[in-house]
Coordinates of C-alpha atoms in Angstrom, one line a residue:
M1 CA -52.3 -152.3 -55.2
T2 CA -48.8 -153.6 -54.8
E3 CA -47.8 -157.2 -55.4
S4 CA -47.7 -157.9 -51.7
E5 CA -51.3 -156.7 -51.4
Q6 CA -52.7 -158.9 -54.2
P7 CA -55.2 -161.5 -52.9
S8 CA -53.3 -164.7 -52.4
V9 CA -53.2 -167.9 -50.4
P10 CA -50.3 -169.8 -48.9
L11 CA -49.0 -172.6 -51.1
S12 CA -49.4 -174.9 -48.0
T13 CA -53.2 -174.5 -48.2
L14 CA -53.2 -176.2 -51.6
L15 CA -50.8 -178.9 -50.5
A16 CA -53.1 -179.6 -47.6
D17 CA -56.2 -180.1 -49.8
P18 CA -56.7 -183.9 -50.1
A19 CA -59.0 -183.5 -53.1
L20 CA -56.1 -182.1 -55.2
G21 CA -53.6 -184.7 -54.2
L22 CA -50.6 -182.3 -54.8
R23 CA -47.2 -183.3 -53.5
R24 CA -44.1 -181.1 -53.2
I25 CA -41.1 -183.0 -54.7
A26 CA -38.6 -180.2 -55.0
G27 CA -37.7 -176.7 -53.8
P28 CA -37.9 -175.3 -50.2
A29 CA -40.1 -177.2 -47.8
G30 CA -42.0 -175.8 -44.9
D31 CA -41.8 -172.2 -46.1
H32 CA -45.2 -170.7 -45.3
R33 CA -44.2 -167.3 -46.8
I34 CA -44.7 -168.7 -50.3
R35 CA -48.1 -167.5 -51.6
V36 CA -50.1 -168.0 -54.8
S37 CA -52.1 -165.2 -56.3
T38 CA -53.2 -166.8 -59.6
V39 CA -52.9 -170.0 -61.7
G40 CA -51.5 -170.2 -65.2
T41 CA -51.1 -173.0 -67.7
T42 CA -48.4 -173.0 -70.3
E43 CA -46.8 -175.4 -72.8
I44 CA -44.3 -173.0 -74.5
E45 CA -40.6 -173.0 -74.1
D46 CA -40.3 -169.4 -72.7
P47 CA -43.5 -168.3 -70.9
T48 CA -41.9 -165.3 -69.2
P49 CA -43.5 -162.6 -71.4
Y50 CA -46.9 -163.8 -70.3
L51 CA -46.2 -163.9 -66.5
V52 CA -46.9 -161.2 -63.9
G53 CA -45.5 -162.9 -60.8
G54 CA -47.1 -164.9 -58.0
E55 CA -48.4 -167.7 -60.3
L56 CA -48.7 -171.3 -59.7
L57 CA -47.6 -172.3 -63.2
L58 CA -49.0 -175.6 -64.5
T59 CA -47.5 -177.6 -67.3
A60 CA -47.6 -181.2 -68.7
G61 CA -44.1 -180.7 -70.2
V62 CA -45.3 -180.8 -73.8
R63 CA -42.6 -178.4 -74.9
L64 CA -40.2 -179.0 -72.0
P65 CA -36.5 -179.0 -73.2
L66 CA -35.1 -182.5 -73.5
D67 CA -31.6 -181.8 -72.1
A68 CA -30.6 -180.7 -68.6
E69 CA -29.2 -177.4 -69.7
G70 CA -32.4 -176.4 -71.5
I71 CA -34.5 -177.4 -68.4
D72 CA -32.2 -175.4 -66.2
T73 CA -32.7 -172.3 -68.5
Y74 CA -36.4 -172.8 -68.4
V75 CA -36.5 -172.9 -64.6
R76 CA -34.2 -170.0 -64.2
R77 CA -36.5 -167.9 -66.5
V78 CA -39.7 -168.6 -64.6
V79 CA -38.0 -167.9 -61.3
S80 CA -36.8 -164.5 -62.5
A81 CA -40.4 -163.8 -63.7
G82 CA -41.6 -164.2 -60.1
V83 CA -43.4 -167.5 -60.4
S84 CA -44.3 -168.8 -56.9
A85 CA -44.4 -172.5 -57.8
L86 CA -44.3 -174.9 -60.7
G87 CA -46.9 -177.7 -61.0
F88 CA -46.2 -180.7 -63.3
G89 CA -49.0 -183.0 -64.4
V90 CA -47.9 -186.5 -65.1
D91 CA -49.5 -188.5 -67.9
P92 CA -50.1 -188.4 -70.8
V93 CA -46.8 -186.8 -71.9
H94 CA -44.5 -187.9 -69.1
E95 CA -45.1 -190.9 -66.9
E96 CA -43.2 -189.2 -64.1
V97 CA -41.6 -185.8 -63.4
P98 CA -38.2 -185.6 -65.1
R99 CA -35.3 -185.9 -62.8
E100 CA -33.5 -183.0 -64.5
L101 CA -36.5 -180.7 -63.7
I102 CA -36.5 -181.8 -60.0
A103 CA -32.7 -181.0 -59.8
A104 CA -33.1 -177.6 -61.5
C105 CA -36.0 -176.6 -59.2
D106 CA -33.9 -177.6 -56.1
R107 CA -31.0 -175.7 -57.5
H108 CA -33.0 -172.5 -58.0
G109 CA -35.3 -172.8 -55.0
L110 CA -38.5 -173.1 -56.9
P111 CA -41.2 -175.3 -55.3
L112 CA -42.2 -178.1 -57.7
L113 CA -45.5 -179.9 -57.2
R114 CA -46.5 -183.2 -58.7
L115 CA -50.1 -183.3 -60.0
P116 CA -51.6 -186.8 -60.2
P117 CA -53.3 -187.9 -63.4
T118 CA -56.7 -187.6 -61.7
T119 CA -56.3 -183.9 -60.9
P120 CA -57.3 -181.6 -63.8
F121 CA -55.5 -178.3 -64.1
V122 CA -58.9 -176.6 -64.0
A123 CA -59.6 -178.1 -60.5
V124 CA -56.3 -176.5 -59.2
G125 CA -57.4 -173.1 -60.5
Q126 CA -60.8 -173.5 -59.0
A127 CA -59.3 -174.4 -55.6
V128 CA -57.0 -171.4 -55.7
Y129 CA -59.7 -168.9 -56.5
A130 CA -62.1 -170.4 -53.9
A131 CA -59.4 -170.1 -51.2
I132 CA -58.6 -166.6 -52.3
A133 CA -62.3 -165.6 -52.1
E134 CA -62.6 -167.1 -48.6
A135 CA -59.4 -165.3 -47.5
R136 CA -60.8 -162.1 -48.9
N137 CA -64.1 -162.6 -47.1
R138 CA -62.2 -163.2 -43.8
E139 CA -60.3 -159.9 -44.4
L140 CA -63.5 -158.0 -45.1
R141 CA -65.1 -159.5 -41.9
E142 CA -62.1 -158.5 -39.9
I143 CA -62.1 -155.0 -41.4
S144 CA -65.8 -154.7 -40.6
R145 CA -65.4 -155.7 -37.0
A146 CA -62.5 -153.3 -36.6
Q147 CA -64.5 -150.4 -38.1
S148 CA -67.4 -151.1 -35.9
A149 CA -65.2 -151.1 -32.8
L150 CA -63.6 -147.8 -34.0
A151 CA -67.0 -146.2 -34.5
T152 CA -68.1 -147.3 -31.0
A153 CA -64.8 -145.9 -29.5
A154 CA -65.3 -142.6 -31.3
A155 CA -68.6 -142.1 -29.4
R156 CA -67.0 -142.5 -26.0
P157 CA -66.2 -139.5 -23.8
D158 CA -62.5 -140.3 -24.1
A159 CA -62.8 -140.7 -27.8
L160 CA -59.2 -140.1 -28.9
R161 CA -57.8 -142.6 -26.4
S162 CA -60.5 -145.1 -27.2
V163 CA -59.9 -144.9 -31.0
L164 CA -56.2 -145.3 -30.5
A165 CA -56.7 -148.3 -28.2
Q166 CA -58.9 -150.1 -30.7
L167 CA -56.5 -149.3 -33.5
S168 CA -53.7 -150.9 -31.5
A169 CA -55.8 -153.9 -30.7
H170 CA -56.7 -154.6 -34.3
T171 CA -53.3 -153.9 -35.8
G172 CA -50.9 -155.1 -33.1
A173 CA -49.1 -151.8 -33.3
W174 CA -48.2 -149.1 -30.8
A175 CA -50.4 -146.1 -31.8
V176 CA -49.5 -142.5 -30.9
L177 CA -50.9 -139.1 -31.8
Y178 CA -48.5 -136.2 -32.2
D179 CA -48.8 -132.4 -32.7
A180 CA -46.7 -130.5 -35.2
Q181 CA -43.8 -130.1 -32.8
G182 CA -43.8 -133.9 -32.1
T183 CA -45.4 -133.6 -28.7
E184 CA -47.0 -136.9 -27.7
L185 CA -50.7 -136.2 -27.0
F186 CA -52.1 -139.7 -26.7
S187 CA -50.9 -143.3 -27.1
A188 CA -52.2 -146.8 -26.8
G189 CA -50.7 -150.3 -26.9
P190 CA -47.5 -151.7 -25.4
R191 CA -44.9 -148.9 -25.6
P192 CA -41.8 -150.1 -27.6
A193 CA -38.3 -149.9 -26.1
S194 CA -36.1 -147.0 -26.8
P195 CA -35.1 -145.7 -29.4
T196 CA -38.3 -146.7 -31.3
P197 CA -40.6 -143.9 -29.8
G198 CA -38.0 -141.3 -30.7
R199 CA -37.7 -142.6 -34.3
V200 CA -41.5 -142.6 -34.7
R201 CA -41.6 -139.0 -33.4
D202 CA -38.8 -137.8 -35.7
L203 CA -40.5 -139.5 -38.7
A204 CA -43.7 -137.7 -37.8
V205 CA -42.1 -134.3 -37.5
R206 CA -40.2 -134.7 -40.8
T207 CA -43.3 -135.9 -42.6
T208 CA -45.4 -133.0 -41.3
A209 CA -42.8 -130.5 -42.4
R210 CA -42.5 -132.1 -45.8
V211 CA -46.3 -132.0 -46.4
R212 CA -46.4 -128.4 -45.3
A213 CA -43.6 -127.5 -47.6
R214 CA -45.7 -128.9 -50.5
T215 CA -48.7 -126.9 -49.6
G216 CA -49.9 -124.9 -52.7
P217 CA -51.0 -121.3 -52.9
A218 CA -54.6 -122.3 -52.1
G219 CA -53.4 -123.8 -48.8
R220 CA -54.2 -127.4 -49.9
A221 CA -51.9 -130.3 -49.4
A222 CA -52.7 -134.0 -49.9
P223 CA -51.8 -135.9 -46.6
A224 CA -48.9 -138.3 -47.4
A225 CA -48.0 -141.3 -45.2
A226 CA -44.4 -142.2 -44.6
A227 CA -42.8 -145.5 -43.6
D228 CA -39.5 -146.7 -42.2
H229 CA -38.1 -150.2 -41.3
E230 CA -35.1 -150.9 -39.2
G231 CA -34.1 -153.6 -36.8
G232 CA -37.3 -155.6 -37.4
I233 CA -39.5 -152.7 -36.4
H234 CA -41.9 -151.2 -39.0
L235 CA -42.8 -147.5 -38.5
T236 CA -45.6 -145.6 -40.3
V237 CA -46.9 -142.1 -39.9
H238 CA -50.1 -140.6 -41.3
P239 CA -50.8 -136.8 -41.2
L240 CA -54.5 -136.3 -40.4
P241 CA -56.6 -134.9 -43.2
G242 CA -58.5 -131.7 -42.7
A243 CA -62.2 -131.3 -43.7
D244 CA -61.4 -128.7 -46.3
G245 CA -58.7 -130.7 -48.1
T246 CA -55.8 -129.3 -46.1
T247 CA -53.6 -131.2 -43.7
T248 CA -54.0 -130.7 -40.0
T249 CA -51.1 -130.3 -37.6
L250 CA -51.7 -133.7 -36.0
T251 CA -50.0 -136.9 -37.1
L252 CA -50.8 -140.6 -36.3
G253 CA -47.7 -142.8 -35.7
Q254 CA -47.4 -146.6 -35.5
A255 CA -44.7 -149.0 -34.6
A256 CA -45.1 -152.8 -35.1
T257 CA -42.9 -155.8 -35.2
A258 CA -44.5 -157.1 -38.4
A259 CA -45.2 -155.3 -41.7
P260 CA -48.7 -153.9 -42.0
T261 CA -51.1 -156.1 -44.0
L262 CA -53.9 -154.9 -46.3
V263 CA -56.3 -155.3 -43.4
H264 CA -54.1 -153.2 -41.1
R265 CA -53.9 -150.5 -43.7
Q266 CA -57.6 -150.4 -44.1
V267 CA -58.2 -150.2 -40.4
T268 CA -55.6 -147.5 -40.0
S269 CA -57.2 -145.5 -42.8
T270 CA -60.6 -145.6 -41.0
A271 CA -58.9 -144.6 -37.7
T272 CA -57.1 -141.7 -39.4
V273 CA -60.4 -140.3 -40.7
L274 CA -62.1 -140.7 -37.3
L275 CA -59.2 -139.0 -35.5
A276 CA -59.4 -136.1 -37.9
L277 CA -63.1 -135.7 -37.3
L278 CA -62.7 -135.9 -33.5
T279 CA -60.0 -133.1 -33.5
S280 CA -61.8 -130.9 -36.0
P281 CA -63.1 -127.5 -34.7
R282 CA -66.7 -128.4 -35.6
H283 CA -66.7 -131.5 -33.5
A284 CA -64.5 -130.6 -30.6
L285 CA -65.7 -127.0 -30.1
G286 CA -69.3 -127.9 -30.4
T287 CA -71.9 -126.5 -32.8
D288 CA -75.0 -128.3 -31.6
T289 CA -78.3 -126.6 -31.4
H290 CA -78.5 -126.7 -27.6
S291 CA -75.3 -124.7 -27.3
A292 CA -76.4 -122.3 -30.0
G293 CA -79.8 -121.8 -28.4
A294 CA -78.2 -121.2 -25.0
L295 CA -76.0 -118.4 -26.6
V296 CA -79.1 -116.8 -28.1
R297 CA -80.9 -116.8 -24.8
L298 CA -77.9 -115.2 -23.0
M299 CA -77.7 -112.5 -25.6
L300 CA -81.4 -111.8 -25.2
G301 CA -81.1 -111.3 -21.4
A302 CA -81.3 -114.8 -19.8
T303 CA -79.1 -115.5 -16.8
P304 CA -76.4 -118.3 -16.7
A305 CA -78.6 -120.2 -14.2
E306 CA -81.4 -120.2 -16.7
V307 CA -79.4 -121.5 -19.7
S308 CA -77.2 -123.9 -17.7
P309 CA -79.6 -126.9 -18.2
A310 CA -79.3 -126.6 -22.0
L311 CA -75.5 -126.9 -21.7
A312 CA -75.3 -129.7 -19.2
P313 CA -75.0 -133.4 -20.4
V314 CA -78.3 -135.1 -21.2
G315 CA -79.8 -136.8 -18.2
T316 CA -78.2 -134.5 -15.6
T317 CA -80.7 -133.4 -12.9
E318 CA -80.9 -129.8 -11.7
A319 CA -79.3 -130.8 -8.4
E320 CA -76.3 -132.2 -10.3
Q321 CA -75.7 -129.1 -12.4
S322 CA -72.4 -127.7 -11.3
W323 CA -69.6 -126.1 -13.4
V324 CA -65.9 -125.9 -13.1
V325 CA -64.2 -122.7 -14.4
V326 CA -60.7 -123.1 -15.9
H327 CA -58.2 -120.3 -16.5
G328 CA -55.0 -121.1 -18.5
R329 CA -51.9 -119.5 -19.8
H330 CA -49.9 -120.9 -22.8
T331 CA -46.2 -121.2 -21.9
P332 CA -44.6 -123.5 -24.5
P333 CA -40.8 -124.2 -24.3
H334 CA -38.7 -121.4 -25.7
S335 CA -37.1 -123.9 -28.1
T336 CA -40.4 -124.4 -30.0
Q337 CA -41.8 -121.9 -32.5
T338 CA -45.4 -122.5 -31.4
P339 CA -48.0 -120.1 -33.0
H340 CA -50.8 -118.6 -30.9
P341 CA -52.9 -121.6 -30.0
G342 CA -56.1 -119.7 -30.9
D343 CA -54.8 -119.6 -34.5
D344 CA -54.4 -123.4 -34.7
P345 CA -57.7 -125.2 -35.0
A346 CA -56.2 -128.6 -34.4
H347 CA -54.4 -127.5 -31.2
L348 CA -57.6 -125.9 -30.0
A349 CA -59.7 -128.9 -30.8
T350 CA -57.2 -131.3 -29.2
L351 CA -57.2 -129.1 -26.0
A352 CA -61.0 -129.1 -26.0
T353 CA -61.0 -132.9 -26.3
A354 CA -58.5 -133.3 -23.5
L355 CA -60.6 -131.1 -21.2
R356 CA -63.7 -132.9 -22.4
T357 CA -65.6 -129.7 -23.0
P358 CA -66.6 -127.7 -26.1
Y359 CA -67.0 -124.6 -23.9
L360 CA -63.6 -122.8 -24.2
H361 CA -62.2 -119.5 -25.4
V362 CA -58.6 -118.7 -26.2
D363 CA -57.4 -115.1 -26.6
G364 CA -53.8 -115.1 -27.5
A365 CA -52.0 -117.0 -24.8
E366 CA -54.9 -116.9 -22.3
L367 CA -57.6 -119.5 -21.9
K368 CA -61.0 -119.6 -20.2
A369 CA -63.2 -122.7 -20.2
L370 CA -66.2 -124.3 -18.6
F371 CA -67.0 -127.9 -18.1
P372 CA -69.9 -129.6 -16.2
S373 CA -69.1 -131.5 -13.0
A374 CA -70.7 -133.2 -10.1
P375 CA -70.9 -130.8 -7.1
D376 CA -68.5 -132.9 -4.9
A377 CA -66.0 -133.9 -7.6
R378 CA -62.5 -132.6 -7.6
P379 CA -61.2 -131.4 -11.0
E380 CA -58.2 -133.0 -12.5
A381 CA -56.0 -131.5 -15.2
P382 CA -55.3 -133.7 -18.2
A383 CA -51.7 -134.5 -18.8
Q384 CA -52.2 -133.5 -22.5
A385 CA -52.8 -129.9 -21.4
A386 CA -49.3 -129.6 -20.0
D387 CA -47.9 -131.4 -23.0
L388 CA -49.5 -128.7 -25.2
G389 CA -47.8 -126.0 -23.1
W390 CA -50.7 -124.9 -20.9
V391 CA -50.6 -124.0 -17.2
L392 CA -54.1 -124.3 -15.7
G393 CA -56.1 -123.1 -12.7
F394 CA -59.3 -124.8 -11.7
S395 CA -62.2 -123.6 -9.6
T396 CA -64.1 -126.0 -7.4
P397 CA -67.5 -127.0 -8.8
A398 CA -70.1 -124.2 -8.5
P399 CA -73.7 -123.7 -9.5
A400 CA -74.3 -121.5 -12.5
S401 CA -75.5 -118.7 -10.3
D402 CA -72.1 -118.6 -8.6
L403 CA -70.0 -118.6 -11.8
P404 CA -68.5 -115.1 -11.2
H405 CA -67.0 -116.3 -7.9
A406 CA -65.8 -119.5 -9.5
D407 CA -64.2 -117.4 -12.2
R408 CA -62.2 -115.4 -9.6
R409 CA -61.2 -118.7 -7.9
A410 CA -59.9 -120.1 -11.2
A411 CA -57.9 -116.9 -11.8
R412 CA -56.3 -117.1 -8.4
A413 CA -55.5 -120.8 -8.9
L414 CA -53.8 -120.0 -12.2
Q415 CA -51.7 -117.3 -10.4
R416 CA -50.6 -119.9 -7.8
A417 CA -49.8 -122.5 -10.5
I418 CA -47.6 -119.9 -12.4
A419 CA -45.9 -118.8 -9.2
A420 CA -45.2 -122.3 -8.1
D421 CA -44.1 -123.4 -11.6
V422 CA -46.5 -126.4 -11.6
P423 CA -48.8 -127.6 -14.5
S424 CA -52.0 -126.9 -12.6
V425 CA -53.6 -125.9 -9.3
V426 CA -57.1 -126.6 -8.1
H427 CA -58.6 -123.8 -5.9
T428 CA -58.9 -124.7 -2.2
E429 CA -60.9 -123.0 0.5
D430 CA -57.8 -121.9 2.3
P431 CA -58.0 -118.3 3.6
L432 CA -56.7 -115.7 1.1
T433 CA -53.3 -114.1 1.9
V434 CA -51.3 -111.4 0.2
H435 CA -48.5 -114.0 -0.2
G436 CA -50.8 -116.3 -2.0
L437 CA -52.0 -113.6 -4.4
V438 CA -48.6 -112.3 -5.5
P439 CA -46.6 -114.7 -7.7
A440 CA -43.3 -115.6 -6.0
A441 CA -41.1 -114.4 -8.9
D442 CA -42.9 -111.0 -9.0
A443 CA -42.6 -110.6 -5.2
Q444 CA -38.9 -111.3 -5.3
D445 CA -38.4 -108.8 -8.1
L446 CA -40.4 -106.2 -6.2
A447 CA -38.3 -106.8 -3.0
R448 CA -34.9 -106.6 -4.8
T449 CA -36.0 -103.3 -6.5
R450 CA -37.4 -101.8 -3.3
F451 CA -34.1 -102.4 -1.4
A452 CA -31.7 -101.8 -4.2
P453 CA -30.8 -98.2 -3.0
L454 CA -29.3 -99.7 0.2
D455 CA -26.4 -101.0 -1.9
R456 CA -25.1 -97.4 -1.8
A457 CA -25.2 -97.3 2.0
G458 CA -21.5 -97.7 2.7
A459 CA -20.5 -99.0 6.1
P460 CA -21.9 -100.9 8.0
G461 CA -23.4 -102.3 4.7
A462 CA -26.8 -103.2 3.3
S463 CA -27.2 -106.5 5.1
V464 CA -26.7 -104.7 8.5
L465 CA -29.2 -102.1 7.7
L466 CA -31.8 -104.7 6.5
D467 CA -31.3 -106.7 9.7
T468 CA -31.8 -103.6 11.8
L469 CA -34.9 -102.7 9.9
R470 CA -36.3 -106.2 10.2
T471 CA -35.6 -106.3 14.0
W472 CA -37.1 -102.9 14.5
L473 CA -40.3 -103.8 12.7
T474 CA -40.5 -107.1 14.6
Q475 CA -40.2 -105.1 17.9
H476 CA -43.1 -102.8 16.7
G477 CA -40.9 -99.8 16.4
S478 CA -39.3 -99.9 19.8
W479 CA -35.8 -98.4 19.8
D480 CA -34.8 -99.9 23.2
R481 CA -35.9 -103.5 22.5
T482 CA -34.3 -103.4 19.0
A483 CA -31.0 -102.2 20.6
A484 CA -31.1 -104.9 23.2
T485 CA -31.8 -107.6 20.6
L486 CA -29.0 -106.4 18.4
H487 CA -26.6 -105.7 21.3
V488 CA -26.0 -102.1 20.1
H489 CA -26.7 -98.6 21.5
R490 CA -30.1 -97.2 20.9
N491 CA -28.5 -94.2 19.1
T492 CA -26.9 -96.7 16.7
V493 CA -30.4 -98.0 15.9
R494 CA -31.7 -94.5 15.3
H495 CA -28.8 -93.7 13.1
R496 CA -29.1 -96.8 11.0
L497 CA -32.9 -96.4 10.5
A498 CA -32.4 -92.8 9.6
R499 CA -30.0 -93.9 6.9
V500 CA -32.6 -96.5 5.7
G501 CA -35.3 -93.9 5.5
E502 CA -33.0 -91.5 3.6
L503 CA -31.8 -94.1 1.1
L504 CA -35.3 -95.5 0.4
D505 CA -36.8 -92.1 0.5
V506 CA -39.6 -93.1 2.9
D507 CA -41.1 -92.0 6.2
L508 CA -40.7 -94.9 8.6
Q509 CA -43.2 -93.4 11.0
D510 CA -46.0 -94.0 8.3
P511 CA -47.8 -97.3 9.1
G512 CA -48.4 -97.9 5.4
V513 CA -44.7 -97.6 4.7
R514 CA -43.9 -100.0 7.5
M515 CA -46.4 -102.6 6.2
E516 CA -45.0 -102.3 2.6
L517 CA -41.4 -102.8 3.9
W518 CA -42.4 -105.7 6.0
F519 CA -43.9 -107.6 3.0
A520 CA -40.8 -106.7 0.9
L521 CA -38.5 -108.1 3.6
H522 CA -40.6 -111.3 3.7
W523 CA -40.2 -111.6 -0.1
L524 CA -36.5 -110.8 -0.3
P525 CA -34.6 -113.9 -1.3
D526 CA -32.2 -115.3 1.2
G527 CA -28.7 -113.8 0.7
A528 CA -30.0 -111.1 -1.7
A529 CA -28.4 -108.4 0.4
E530 CA -25.6 -110.2 2.2
T531 CA -22.9 -108.0 0.7
D532 CA -21.1 -105.2 2.4
G533 CA -20.9 -101.8 0.8

């Protein structure tokens, strides 16, 4: 325990106690930062070898030096030893506090208290220790209330957010949870102005890297907190501990305008343990007996509809038992060296917590998940999934008997999300089309490849040949209507199309070929063939 964490009381508390009758007669006035952690009595000329700092040092001046220089030396010594204040008892040695002592205490900034003859030194000690005990009891009550609130928050469906919110409320700090790459997963409390969030993130990433570098051959590393202070903002980060003694890839960060107190550290310690438990594979991925029993029944031949009630939340009626299927693909930024998410238990547990389901499976960069839902609810993708690098496709809610169809809908929704370059897509009941099934990027690549041989066409150029082909297909293969539309002779149309068939090595009289070329023309990017050969 550091000196700042020693149980102590403000000096102002003692001055305000009428039973003691203490009066400040020298030193800084109105400074509420001065605190007393213990009381000592001394009558020797140099008490510094017996001091530890933080004392209210009491003396009757029995061995006080007689000259001003000696008194100044005495005061300078006790100040250098860390004494918080000096108490001088008048009578029987001195009728009043010596003026030289008052001057020296003013000079060195040491609070000097006058003790009346009716106040025994023992009474001052008793008052200090009683005040310290009461302050400690208040701290313990505050810690107990905070721990109770954190435990309640951990039982909520949105446990991670709720725990961070309670941590922020009881510490006054902005609280944030990061992954190993510094991605902000959850946060709570008033967000500080820039650049503080970036500084917290950088401190978290550096601390995680440093802890990993110290990991021993057995894979164990003691989680180590780190702190920084700049511009009146206090930053702290705490890598979350793993259940097996290792360090997880998650880090709790905090930013506050005041230094953390002992109470704040105790509350943060409790929150760190809860967050570690909530993101552990055992908690987030589910090992309850209901899930295990459902798996056994499936392996022994039961249908999904038969085991669905065992997996649905408690209290859900049969009419309310619907499921949403999720398909996902992990596409982290190229700048991050992210391992396969299935190999990272903390990543997997955080994703399961964000999706609010223990029922998920990750194979390499592919994800499949199930979560219960009301039949008429519309699924929503959590922002944390995109932050973790996931693109998701959601089915609409379906009964357990219709899960194969929901699985296909989720797969198509994922394809649409990837093609549109958006974080997620929820399946809709829109009619299926070929254009909706083929990702845009793949369709454009196919079209470019299909028509690439036309670049060797020579005059009149690939763009003219493509325009002739598109017009001819639009006119359902009519030479005359095509010629009229293009304002050329019908033989010119025949010649151009013969050249297209030759370069593409296709039979334009084949309906299947015409259909394929029609789709390819639809997918061809604008301007892709607007060059003359």
